[in-house]
GROMACS .gro file of C-alpha atoms in nm:
model
  168
    1MET     CA    1  -0.007   0.007   0.004
    2ARG     CA    2   0.148   0.351  -0.102
    3ARG     CA    3  -0.008   0.690  -0.046
    4CYS     CA    4   0.104   0.980  -0.228
    5LEU     CA    5   0.031   1.331  -0.097
    6ARG     CA    6   0.073   1.686  -0.211
    7GLY     CA    7   0.025   2.006  -0.055
    8GLU     CA    8  -0.096   2.100   0.296
    9LEU     CA    9  -0.367   1.831   0.460
   10ARG     CA   10  -0.578   2.077   0.639
   11THR     CA   11  -0.797   1.846   0.806
   12GLU     CA   12  -1.110   2.083   0.828
   13ASP     CA   13  -1.125   2.086   0.470
   14ALA     CA   14  -1.264   1.863   0.218
   15LEU     CA   15  -0.972   1.714   0.011
   16PRO     CA   16  -0.933   1.560  -0.334
   17VAL     CA   17  -0.874   1.166  -0.282
   18ARG     CA   18  -0.854   0.884  -0.468
   19ILE     CA   19  -0.814   0.516  -0.384
   20HIS     CA   20  -0.663   0.385  -0.660
   21SER     CA   21  -0.615  -0.025  -0.713
   22GLN     CA   22  -0.270  -0.114  -0.886
   23CYS     CA   23  -0.318  -0.195  -1.252
   24MET     CA   24  -0.018  -0.261  -1.422
   25THR     CA   25  -0.135  -0.317  -1.759
   26GLY     CA   26  -0.323   0.027  -1.741
   27ASP     CA   27  -0.125   0.236  -1.515
   28VAL     CA   28   0.242   0.143  -1.652
   29PHE     CA   29   0.136   0.001  -1.999
   30ASN     CA   30  -0.160   0.203  -2.118
   31SER     CA   31  -0.363  -0.100  -2.204
   32ALA     CA   32  -0.675  -0.051  -2.404
   33LYS     CA   33  -0.859  -0.286  -2.236
   34CYS     CA   34  -0.937  -0.077  -1.919
   35ASP     CA   35  -0.968   0.302  -1.804
   36CYS     CA   36  -0.754   0.238  -1.494
   37GLY     CA   37  -0.432   0.443  -1.605
   38GLU     CA   38  -0.659   0.748  -1.751
   39GLN     CA   39  -0.855   0.773  -1.417
   40LEU     CA   40  -0.528   0.769  -1.208
   41ASP     CA   41  -0.386   1.040  -1.468
   42LEU     CA   42  -0.734   1.258  -1.418
   43ALA     CA   43  -0.690   1.234  -1.035
   44MET     CA   44  -0.318   1.366  -1.036
   45GLU     CA   45  -0.416   1.629  -1.253
   46ARG     CA   46  -0.696   1.726  -1.033
   47ILE     CA   47  -0.460   1.728  -0.725
   48ALA     CA   48  -0.231   1.965  -0.940
   49ARG     CA   49  -0.461   2.184  -1.035
   50GLU     CA   50  -0.614   2.216  -0.645
   51GLY     CA   51  -0.258   2.240  -0.511
   52ARG     CA   52  -0.332   1.939  -0.270
   53GLY     CA   53  -0.489   1.584  -0.239
   54VAL     CA   54  -0.429   1.229  -0.149
   55ILE     CA   55  -0.388   0.899  -0.373
   56VAL     CA   56  -0.378   0.564  -0.187
   57TYR     CA   57  -0.248   0.348  -0.439
   58GLN     CA   58  -0.336  -0.004  -0.298
   59GLN     CA   59  -0.172  -0.321  -0.465
   60GLN     CA   60  -0.488  -0.527  -0.541
   61GLU     CA   61  -0.406  -0.613  -0.897
   62GLY     CA   62  -0.731  -0.724  -1.124
   63ARG     CA   63  -0.963  -0.623  -0.859
   64GLY     CA   64  -0.784  -0.837  -0.640
   65ILE     CA   65  -0.702  -1.159  -0.832
   66GLY     CA   66  -0.329  -1.075  -0.908
   67ILE     CA   67  -0.159  -1.009  -1.240
   68ILE     CA   68  -0.122  -1.382  -1.322
   69ASN     CA   69  -0.481  -1.428  -1.324
   70LYS     CA   70  -0.564  -1.109  -1.445
   71ILE     CA   71  -0.370  -1.204  -1.770
   72ARG     CA   72  -0.523  -1.556  -1.769
   73ALA     CA   73  -0.878  -1.340  -1.757
   74TYR     CA   74  -0.794  -1.123  -2.049
   75ALA     CA   75  -0.681  -1.425  -2.267
   76LEU     CA   76  -1.048  -1.518  -2.197
   77GLN     CA   77  -1.189  -1.188  -2.257
   78ASP     CA   78  -0.985  -1.205  -2.630
   79GLN     CA   79  -1.216  -1.494  -2.679
   80GLY     CA   80  -1.520  -1.305  -2.596
   81ALA     CA   81  -1.576  -1.312  -2.226
   82ASP     CA   82  -1.680  -1.004  -2.048
   83THR     CA   83  -1.455  -0.907  -1.730
   84ILE     CA   84  -1.690  -1.069  -1.497
   85GLU     CA   85  -1.741  -1.388  -1.710
   86ALA     CA   86  -1.372  -1.435  -1.761
   87ASN     CA   87  -1.345  -1.427  -1.352
   88VAL     CA   88  -1.598  -1.652  -1.302
   89GLN     CA   89  -1.457  -1.896  -1.553
   90LEU     CA   90  -1.129  -1.888  -1.379
   91GLY     CA   91  -1.302  -1.951  -1.014
   92LEU     CA   92  -1.230  -1.618  -0.916
   93ASP     CA   93  -1.424  -1.341  -0.711
   94ILE     CA   94  -1.578  -1.068  -0.939
   95ASP     CA   95  -1.410  -0.807  -0.715
   96ALA     CA   96  -1.197  -0.908  -0.434
   97ARG     CA   97  -1.070  -0.589  -0.296
   98ARG     CA   98  -1.115  -0.448   0.033
   99TYR     CA   99  -1.091  -0.077   0.113
  100GLU     CA  100  -1.061  -0.066   0.483
  101GLN     CA  101  -0.675  -0.030   0.483
  102CYS     CA  102  -0.719   0.261   0.291
  103VAL     CA  103  -0.970   0.419   0.462
  104GLU     CA  104  -0.739   0.391   0.769
  105ILE     CA  105  -0.467   0.549   0.590
  106LEU     CA  106  -0.685   0.871   0.520
  107ARG     CA  107  -0.758   0.862   0.902
  108ASP     CA  108  -0.414   0.829   0.989
  109LEU     CA  109  -0.375   1.121   0.809
  110GLY     CA  110  -0.624   1.317   0.996
  111LEU     CA  111  -0.859   1.337   0.714
  112ARG     CA  112  -1.247   1.352   0.804
  113ARG     CA  113  -1.400   1.502   0.495
  114VAL     CA  114  -1.306   1.397   0.124
  115LYS     CA  115  -1.393   1.487  -0.241
  116ALA     CA  116  -1.383   1.130  -0.343
  117MET     CA  117  -1.211   1.089  -0.713
  118THR     CA  118  -1.400   0.770  -0.819
  119ASN     CA  119  -1.663   0.570  -1.024
  120ASN     CA  120  -1.704   0.311  -0.775
  121PRO     CA  121  -1.992   0.336  -0.514
  122GLU     CA  122  -1.827   0.060  -0.306
  123LYS     CA  123  -1.520   0.297  -0.240
  124ILE     CA  124  -1.759   0.566  -0.118
  125GLN     CA  125  -1.948   0.364   0.123
  126ALA     CA  126  -1.624   0.185   0.261
  127MET     CA  127  -1.522   0.570   0.311
  128ARG     CA  128  -1.847   0.621   0.488
  129GLN     CA  129  -1.852   0.342   0.691
  130GLY     CA  130  -1.486   0.400   0.819
  131GLY     CA  131  -1.604   0.735   0.966
  132ILE     CA  132  -1.517   0.973   0.651
  133GLU     CA  133  -1.763   1.202   0.517
  134VAL     CA  134  -1.778   1.205   0.143
  135ALA     CA  135  -1.872   1.573   0.085
  136GLU     CA  136  -1.844   1.518  -0.304
  137ARG     CA  137  -1.789   1.290  -0.551
  138VAL     CA  138  -1.593   1.389  -0.839
  139ALA     CA  139  -1.624   1.164  -1.148
  140THR     CA  140  -1.308   1.016  -1.306
  141GLU     CA  141  -1.498   0.889  -1.631
  142ILE     CA  142  -1.345   0.842  -1.957
  143GLU     CA  143  -1.523   0.880  -2.266
  144PRO     CA  144  -1.558   0.514  -2.349
  145SER     CA  145  -1.340   0.368  -2.698
  146LYS     CA  146  -1.438   0.085  -2.908
  147ASP     CA  147  -1.195  -0.103  -2.693
  148THR     CA  148  -1.347  -0.024  -2.336
  149GLN     CA  149  -1.708   0.027  -2.438
  150LYS     CA  150  -1.763  -0.347  -2.363
  151TYR     CA  151  -1.567  -0.332  -2.009
  152LEU     CA  152  -1.740   0.010  -1.901
  153SER     CA  153  -2.053  -0.140  -1.969
  154VAL     CA  154  -2.030  -0.454  -1.768
  155LYS     CA  155  -1.886  -0.205  -1.491
  156LYS     CA  156  -2.185   0.009  -1.513
  157PHE     CA  157  -2.463  -0.213  -1.530
  158GLN     CA  158  -2.364  -0.536  -1.347
  159MET     CA  159  -2.128  -0.379  -1.103
  160GLY     CA  160  -2.287  -0.048  -1.013
  161HIS     CA  161  -2.032   0.182  -1.119
  162LEU     CA  162  -2.143   0.541  -1.173
  163LEU     CA  163  -2.087   0.578  -1.525
  164SER     CA  164  -2.289   0.856  -1.743
  165LEU     CA  165  -2.083   0.819  -2.058
  166VAL     CA  166  -2.178   0.473  -2.065
  167THR     CA  167  -2.527   0.420  -2.269
  168SER     CA  168  -2.550   0.077  -2.359
   0.00000   0.00000   0.00000
């Protein structure tokens, strides 16, 4: 688990915060299969504009299944499975991530109010359950491409992600 801080962390203010799950393929190699790297870039740009904020970078690759299983899931996706179907075919959780440690880091930093930079309602719920007020949700939405349309549709319609640009 890593954290990146910028600027003064005045605990009375709602700071921009992103809980980001490691995505080697998206964050490092700019994979066309997901929007992870672009979401991280948006969060860093917002923090730079505001002059302060926090990114908690958790090592839960592939929604918690690990890099090897993620590559196996990618192979199934190349054969037509969606992101959920691929995990199920491999006998893996659809989403095995946990956010309690991330919330603990935010609390340890003294944060009580945040602007949550996320499309994932589970991250918002984890912050609220951990005693952090989510004063605002800041969308980190990327325009769907032909490569990400199916993936983002599954995230919206099957996983409940808050994605207004995805229509089908």
